[in-house]
mmCIF file with all atom_site columns, C-alpha atoms in Angstrom:
data_model
loop_
_atom_site.group_PDB
_atom_site.id
_atom_site.type_symbol
_atom_site.label_atom_id
_atom_site.label_alt_id
_atom_site.label_comp_id
_atom_site.label_asym_id
_atom_site.label_entity_id
_atom_site.label_seq_id
_atom_site.pdbx_PDB_ins_code
_atom_site.Cartn_x
_atom_site.Cartn_y
_atom_site.Cartn_z
_atom_site.occupancy
_atom_site.B_iso_or_equiv
_atom_site.pdbx_formal_charge
_atom_site.auth_seq_id
_atom_site.auth_comp_id
_atom_site.auth_asym_id
_atom_site.auth_atom_id
_atom_site.pdbx_PDB_model_num
ATOM 1   C CA . GLN A 1 1   ? 0.000   0.000   0.000   1.00 71.00 ? 95  GLN A CA 1
ATOM 2   C CA . MET A 1 2   ? 1.502   3.318   -1.085  1.00 70.00 ? 96  MET A CA 1
ATOM 3   C CA . ASP A 1 3   ? 1.198   6.454   1.000   1.00 72.00 ? 97  ASP A CA 1
ATOM 4   C CA . PRO A 1 4   ? -1.124  8.831   -0.922  1.00 78.00 ? 98  PRO A CA 1
ATOM 5   C CA . THR A 1 5   ? 0.809   11.892  0.291   1.00 73.00 ? 99  THR A CA 1
ATOM 6   C CA . LEU A 1 6   ? 4.010   10.546  -1.211  1.00 66.00 ? 100 LEU A CA 1
ATOM 7   C CA . LEU A 1 7   ? 2.242   9.810   -4.486  1.00 72.00 ? 101 LEU A CA 1
ATOM 8   C CA . ARG A 1 8   ? 0.777   13.341  -4.622  1.00 74.00 ? 102 ARG A CA 1
ATOM 9   C CA . ARG A 1 9   ? 4.241   14.796  -4.014  1.00 67.00 ? 103 ARG A CA 1
ATOM 10  C CA . TRP A 1 10  ? 5.728   12.758  -6.883  1.00 69.00 ? 104 TRP A CA 1
ATOM 11  C CA . VAL A 1 11  ? 2.908   13.699  -9.264  1.00 75.00 ? 105 VAL A CA 1
ATOM 12  C CA . GLU A 1 12  ? 3.195   17.394  -8.412  1.00 74.00 ? 106 GLU A CA 1
ATOM 13  C CA . ALA A 1 13  ? 6.981   17.343  -8.856  1.00 67.00 ? 107 ALA A CA 1
ATOM 14  C CA . TYR A 1 14  ? 6.622   15.522  -12.196 1.00 72.00 ? 108 TYR A CA 1
ATOM 15  C CA . ARG A 1 15  ? 4.083   18.077  -13.456 1.00 72.00 ? 109 ARG A CA 1
ATOM 16  C CA . LEU A 1 16  ? 6.424   20.938  -12.582 1.00 66.00 ? 110 LEU A CA 1
ATOM 17  C CA . HIS A 1 17  ? 9.793   19.483  -13.635 1.00 62.00 ? 111 HIS A CA 1
ATOM 18  C CA . GLY A 1 18  ? 9.161   16.460  -15.859 1.00 69.00 ? 112 GLY A CA 1
ATOM 19  C CA . GLU A 1 19  ? 11.681  13.627  -15.768 1.00 69.00 ? 113 GLU A CA 1
ATOM 20  C CA . ALA A 1 20  ? 14.312  15.894  -14.195 1.00 66.00 ? 114 ALA A CA 1
ATOM 21  C CA . CYS A 1 21  ? 12.587  15.424  -10.839 1.00 62.00 ? 115 CYS A CA 1
ATOM 22  C CA . LEU A 1 22  ? 13.245  11.678  -10.928 1.00 60.00 ? 116 LEU A CA 1
ATOM 23  C CA . SER A 1 23  ? 17.016  11.944  -10.609 1.00 62.00 ? 117 SER A CA 1
ATOM 24  C CA . ARG A 1 24  ? 18.726  13.213  -7.497  1.00 62.00 ? 118 ARG A CA 1
ATOM 25  C CA . THR A 1 25  ? 22.186  14.683  -7.543  1.00 61.00 ? 119 THR A CA 1
ATOM 26  C CA . GLY A 1 26  ? 22.812  15.021  -3.812  1.00 65.00 ? 120 GLY A CA 1
ATOM 27  C CA . GLU A 1 27  ? 23.467  18.702  -4.462  1.00 74.00 ? 121 GLU A CA 1
ATOM 28  C CA . ARG A 1 28  ? 24.432  21.032  -1.621  1.00 81.00 ? 122 ARG A CA 1
ATOM 29  C CA . TYR A 1 29  ? 22.600  24.322  -1.713  1.00 85.00 ? 123 TYR A CA 1
ATOM 30  C CA . SER A 1 30  ? 24.119  27.714  -0.988  1.00 88.00 ? 124 SER A CA 1
ATOM 31  C CA . PRO A 1 31  ? 22.795  29.852  1.860   1.00 90.00 ? 125 PRO A CA 1
ATOM 32  C CA . LEU A 1 32  ? 21.604  32.373  -0.731  1.00 90.00 ? 126 LEU A CA 1
ATOM 33  C CA . PHE A 1 33  ? 19.562  29.706  -2.552  1.00 90.00 ? 127 PHE A CA 1
ATOM 34  C CA . LYS A 1 34  ? 18.069  28.474  0.714   1.00 92.00 ? 128 LYS A CA 1
ATOM 35  C CA . PHE A 1 35  ? 17.131  32.025  1.682   1.00 92.00 ? 129 PHE A CA 1
ATOM 36  C CA . SER A 1 36  ? 15.537  32.690  -1.716  1.00 91.00 ? 130 SER A CA 1
ATOM 37  C CA . VAL A 1 37  ? 13.463  29.506  -1.318  1.00 93.00 ? 131 VAL A CA 1
ATOM 38  C CA . LEU A 1 38  ? 12.285  30.712  2.094   1.00 94.00 ? 132 LEU A CA 1
ATOM 39  C CA . GLN A 1 39  ? 11.512  34.206  0.777   1.00 94.00 ? 133 GLN A CA 1
ATOM 40  C CA . ARG A 1 40  ? 9.390   32.765  -2.040  1.00 93.00 ? 134 ARG A CA 1
ATOM 41  C CA . MET A 1 41  ? 7.531   30.539  0.414   1.00 93.00 ? 135 MET A CA 1
ATOM 42  C CA . TRP A 1 42  ? 6.806   33.474  2.731   1.00 94.00 ? 136 TRP A CA 1
ATOM 43  C CA . ARG A 1 43  ? 5.948   35.947  -0.052  1.00 94.00 ? 137 ARG A CA 1
ATOM 44  C CA . ASP A 1 44  ? 3.479   33.610  -1.784  1.00 93.00 ? 138 ASP A CA 1
ATOM 45  C CA . SER A 1 45  ? 2.225   31.926  1.428   1.00 91.00 ? 139 SER A CA 1
ATOM 46  C CA . LEU A 1 46  ? 3.209   28.502  0.106   1.00 91.00 ? 140 LEU A CA 1
ATOM 47  C CA . SER A 1 47  ? 3.175   25.285  2.085   1.00 90.00 ? 141 SER A CA 1
ATOM 48  C CA . LEU A 1 48  ? 6.405   23.411  2.732   1.00 89.00 ? 142 LEU A CA 1
ATOM 49  C CA . ARG A 1 49  ? 5.320   20.686  0.310   1.00 85.00 ? 143 ARG A CA 1
ATOM 50  C CA . ARG A 1 50  ? 4.432   23.106  -2.479  1.00 87.00 ? 144 ARG A CA 1
ATOM 51  C CA . THR A 1 51  ? 7.686   25.014  -2.004  1.00 90.00 ? 145 THR A CA 1
ATOM 52  C CA . ALA A 1 52  ? 9.723   21.808  -2.193  1.00 85.00 ? 146 ALA A CA 1
ATOM 53  C CA . ALA A 1 53  ? 7.888   20.832  -5.383  1.00 82.00 ? 147 ALA A CA 1
ATOM 54  C CA . LEU A 1 54  ? 8.440   24.249  -7.006  1.00 84.00 ? 148 LEU A CA 1
ATOM 55  C CA . PHE A 1 55  ? 12.175  24.112  -6.409  1.00 85.00 ? 149 PHE A CA 1
ATOM 56  C CA . ASN A 1 56  ? 12.482  20.371  -7.163  1.00 80.00 ? 150 ASN A CA 1
ATOM 57  C CA . LEU A 1 57  ? 13.695  19.554  -3.659  1.00 82.00 ? 151 LEU A CA 1
ATOM 58  C CA . GLY A 1 58  ? 13.428  15.962  -2.555  1.00 72.00 ? 152 GLY A CA 1
ATOM 59  C CA . ASN A 1 59  ? 11.624  16.482  0.709   1.00 76.00 ? 153 ASN A CA 1
ATOM 60  C CA . SER A 1 60  ? 9.479   19.221  2.198   1.00 79.00 ? 154 SER A CA 1
ATOM 61  C CA . SER A 1 61  ? 11.065  18.648  5.595   1.00 85.00 ? 155 SER A CA 1
ATOM 62  C CA . GLN A 1 62  ? 14.270  20.033  4.101   1.00 88.00 ? 156 GLN A CA 1
ATOM 63  C CA . VAL A 1 63  ? 12.558  23.397  3.607   1.00 91.00 ? 157 VAL A CA 1
ATOM 64  C CA . GLY A 1 64  ? 11.225  23.167  7.163   1.00 92.00 ? 158 GLY A CA 1
ATOM 65  C CA . ARG A 1 65  ? 14.759  22.602  8.478   1.00 92.00 ? 159 ARG A CA 1
ATOM 66  C CA . TRP A 1 66  ? 16.008  25.621  6.540   1.00 92.00 ? 160 TRP A CA 1
ATOM 67  C CA . GLN A 1 67  ? 13.224  27.743  8.023   1.00 93.00 ? 161 GLN A CA 1
ATOM 68  C CA . GLN A 1 68  ? 14.047  26.549  11.535  1.00 92.00 ? 162 GLN A CA 1
ATOM 69  C CA . GLN A 1 69  ? 17.746  27.248  10.973  1.00 92.00 ? 163 GLN A CA 1
ATOM 70  C CA . TYR A 1 70  ? 16.971  30.734  9.670   1.00 91.00 ? 164 TYR A CA 1
ATOM 71  C CA . TYR A 1 71  ? 14.783  31.546  12.670  1.00 91.00 ? 165 TYR A CA 1
ATOM 72  C CA . SER A 1 72  ? 17.448  30.301  15.080  1.00 89.00 ? 166 SER A CA 1
ATOM 73  C CA . GLY A 1 73  ? 20.479  32.053  13.569  1.00 87.00 ? 167 GLY A CA 1
ATOM 74  C CA . GLY A 1 74  ? 19.685  34.122  10.502  1.00 87.00 ? 168 GLY A CA 1
ATOM 75  C CA . ILE A 1 75  ? 21.210  33.624  7.076   1.00 86.00 ? 169 ILE A CA 1
ATOM 76  C CA . GLU A 1 76  ? 24.534  32.510  8.612   1.00 87.00 ? 170 GLU A CA 1
ATOM 77  C CA . ALA A 1 77  ? 22.766  29.490  10.096  1.00 88.00 ? 171 ALA A CA 1
ATOM 78  C CA . LEU A 1 78  ? 21.830  28.347  6.575   1.00 88.00 ? 172 LEU A CA 1
ATOM 79  C CA . GLU A 1 79  ? 25.453  27.502  5.827   1.00 85.00 ? 173 GLU A CA 1
ATOM 80  C CA . SER A 1 80  ? 25.894  23.726  5.720   1.00 69.00 ? 174 SER A CA 1
ATOM 81  C CA . GLY A 1 81  ? 27.057  22.287  9.013   1.00 59.00 ? 175 GLY A CA 1
ATOM 82  C CA . LYS A 1 82  ? 27.069  25.668  10.757  1.00 50.00 ? 176 LYS A CA 1
ATOM 83  C CA . LYS A 1 83  ? 24.953  27.171  13.551  1.00 45.00 ? 177 LYS A CA 1
ATOM 84  C CA . GLY A 1 84  ? 21.386  25.990  13.758  1.00 48.00 ? 178 GLY A CA 1
ATOM 85  C CA . SER A 1 85  ? 22.088  22.572  12.352  1.00 49.00 ? 179 SER A CA 1
ATOM 86  C CA . ILE A 1 86  ? 21.343  19.546  14.424  1.00 56.00 ? 180 ILE A CA 1
ATOM 87  C CA . THR A 1 87  ? 24.389  17.564  15.495  1.00 60.00 ? 181 THR A CA 1
ATOM 88  C CA . ALA A 1 88  ? 24.396  13.868  16.217  1.00 67.00 ? 182 ALA A CA 1
ATOM 89  C CA . MET A 1 89  ? 24.469  12.730  19.818  1.00 72.00 ? 183 MET A CA 1
ATOM 90  C CA . PRO A 1 90  ? 27.816  11.331  20.930  1.00 77.00 ? 184 PRO A CA 1
ATOM 91  C CA . LYS A 1 91  ? 27.967  7.588   21.286  1.00 77.00 ? 185 LYS A CA 1
ATOM 92  C CA . PRO A 1 92  ? 28.241  6.285   24.841  1.00 77.00 ? 186 PRO A CA 1
ATOM 93  C CA . PRO A 1 93  ? 31.561  4.672   25.709  1.00 78.00 ? 187 PRO A CA 1
ATOM 94  C CA . SER A 1 94  ? 31.572  0.985   24.976  1.00 79.00 ? 188 SER A CA 1
ATOM 95  C CA . LYS A 1 95  ? 31.507  -1.369  27.930  1.00 78.00 ? 189 LYS A CA 1
ATOM 96  C CA . PRO A 1 96  ? 34.480  -3.649  28.348  1.00 77.00 ? 190 PRO A CA 1
ATOM 97  C CA . ARG A 1 97  ? 33.709  -7.159  27.223  1.00 75.00 ? 191 ARG A CA 1
ATOM 98  C CA . LYS A 1 98  ? 33.595  -9.872  29.803  1.00 73.00 ? 192 LYS A CA 1
ATOM 99  C CA . THR A 1 99  ? 36.123  -12.572 29.266  1.00 73.00 ? 193 THR A CA 1
ATOM 100 C CA . THR A 1 100 ? 34.488  -15.953 29.474  1.00 74.00 ? 194 THR A CA 1
ATOM 101 C CA . THR A 1 101 ? 36.271  -19.046 30.534  1.00 79.00 ? 195 THR A CA 1
ATOM 102 C CA . PRO A 1 102 ? 35.389  -22.306 28.851  1.00 81.00 ? 196 PRO A CA 1
ATOM 103 C CA . LEU A 1 103 ? 32.806  -24.317 30.779  1.00 79.00 ? 197 LEU A CA 1
ATOM 104 C CA . THR A 1 104 ? 33.564  -27.795 32.015  1.00 87.00 ? 198 THR A CA 1
ATOM 105 C CA . ASP A 1 105 ? 31.412  -30.746 30.989  1.00 86.00 ? 199 ASP A CA 1
ATOM 106 C CA . ALA A 1 106 ? 29.636  -30.695 34.355  1.00 88.00 ? 200 ALA A CA 1
ATOM 107 C CA . GLN A 1 107 ? 28.867  -26.983 34.006  1.00 87.00 ? 201 GLN A CA 1
ATOM 108 C CA . LEU A 1 108 ? 27.575  -27.509 30.462  1.00 86.00 ? 202 LEU A CA 1
ATOM 109 C CA . ALA A 1 109 ? 25.312  -30.334 31.621  1.00 87.00 ? 203 ALA A CA 1
ATOM 110 C CA . HIS A 1 110 ? 24.036  -28.197 34.518  1.00 89.00 ? 204 HIS A CA 1
ATOM 111 C CA . LYS A 1 111 ? 23.289  -25.295 32.162  1.00 87.00 ? 205 LYS A CA 1
ATOM 112 C CA . ALA A 1 112 ? 21.478  -27.601 29.734  1.00 86.00 ? 206 ALA A CA 1
ATOM 113 C CA . LEU A 1 113 ? 19.322  -28.955 32.574  1.00 91.00 ? 207 LEU A CA 1
ATOM 114 C CA . LEU A 1 114 ? 18.461  -25.430 33.748  1.00 90.00 ? 208 LEU A CA 1
ATOM 115 C CA . ASP A 1 115 ? 17.513  -24.416 30.198  1.00 86.00 ? 209 ASP A CA 1
ATOM 116 C CA . GLU A 1 116 ? 15.301  -27.487 29.836  1.00 88.00 ? 210 GLU A CA 1
ATOM 117 C CA . LEU A 1 117 ? 13.672  -26.803 33.222  1.00 89.00 ? 211 LEU A CA 1
ATOM 118 C CA . GLN A 1 118 ? 12.896  -23.225 32.187  1.00 87.00 ? 212 GLN A CA 1
ATOM 119 C CA . TYR A 1 119 ? 11.402  -24.435 28.892  1.00 83.00 ? 213 TYR A CA 1
ATOM 120 C CA . LEU A 1 120 ? 9.224   -27.031 30.624  1.00 89.00 ? 214 LEU A CA 1
ATOM 121 C CA . ARG A 1 121 ? 7.974   -24.463 33.146  1.00 90.00 ? 215 ARG A CA 1
ATOM 122 C CA . MET A 1 122 ? 6.994   -22.099 30.325  1.00 86.00 ? 216 MET A CA 1
ATOM 123 C CA . GLU A 1 123 ? 5.274   -24.924 28.459  1.00 85.00 ? 217 GLU A CA 1
ATOM 124 C CA . ASN A 1 124 ? 3.387   -25.935 31.612  1.00 87.00 ? 218 ASN A CA 1
ATOM 125 C CA . ALA A 1 125 ? 2.253   -22.347 32.249  1.00 84.00 ? 219 ALA A CA 1
ATOM 126 C CA . TYR A 1 126 ? 1.103   -22.054 28.622  1.00 82.00 ? 220 TYR A CA 1
ATOM 127 C CA . LEU A 1 127 ? -0.922  -25.265 28.805  1.00 88.00 ? 221 LEU A CA 1
ATOM 128 C CA . LYS A 1 128 ? -2.533  -24.170 32.092  1.00 87.00 ? 222 LYS A CA 1
ATOM 129 C CA . LYS A 1 129 ? -3.544  -20.827 30.564  1.00 83.00 ? 223 LYS A CA 1
ATOM 130 C CA . LEU A 1 130 ? -4.859  -22.590 27.468  1.00 83.00 ? 224 LEU A CA 1
ATOM 131 C CA . GLY A 1 131 ? -6.971  -24.863 29.688  1.00 86.00 ? 225 GLY A CA 1
ATOM 132 C CA . GLU A 1 132 ? -8.392  -21.855 31.543  1.00 86.00 ? 226 GLU A CA 1
ATOM 133 C CA . LEU A 1 133 ? -9.370  -20.129 28.298  1.00 82.00 ? 227 LEU A CA 1
ATOM 134 C CA . GLY A 1 134 ? -10.804 -23.200 26.599  1.00 72.00 ? 228 GLY A CA 1
#
């Protein structure tokens, strides 16, 4: 099942730009271009989706990010990777791995018995619940 919003966005972009809208270049946009997109959106009271379609941008959320960046830091914030952009959270330090010693045959047998006991207890509880429901 296709999302109807996504389909409408593709159709609108195709009507405006033809087959050119089907290929993405991964282009980086200048702060001046981003600001001109925002000015057009504000001047003509366009939605984010309509603005993205007019300028053949892949996603309307991109225009929303530009607007948020502009409000938080002006035109300087529209520079790629500068103020107003969201940075990734740092990764937590990795925990040291526990060194495991090989188990003896007796320990392996004990572990296998405990695993089997746990399985049988779960099976017993399931059958009891099934009997109560049926």
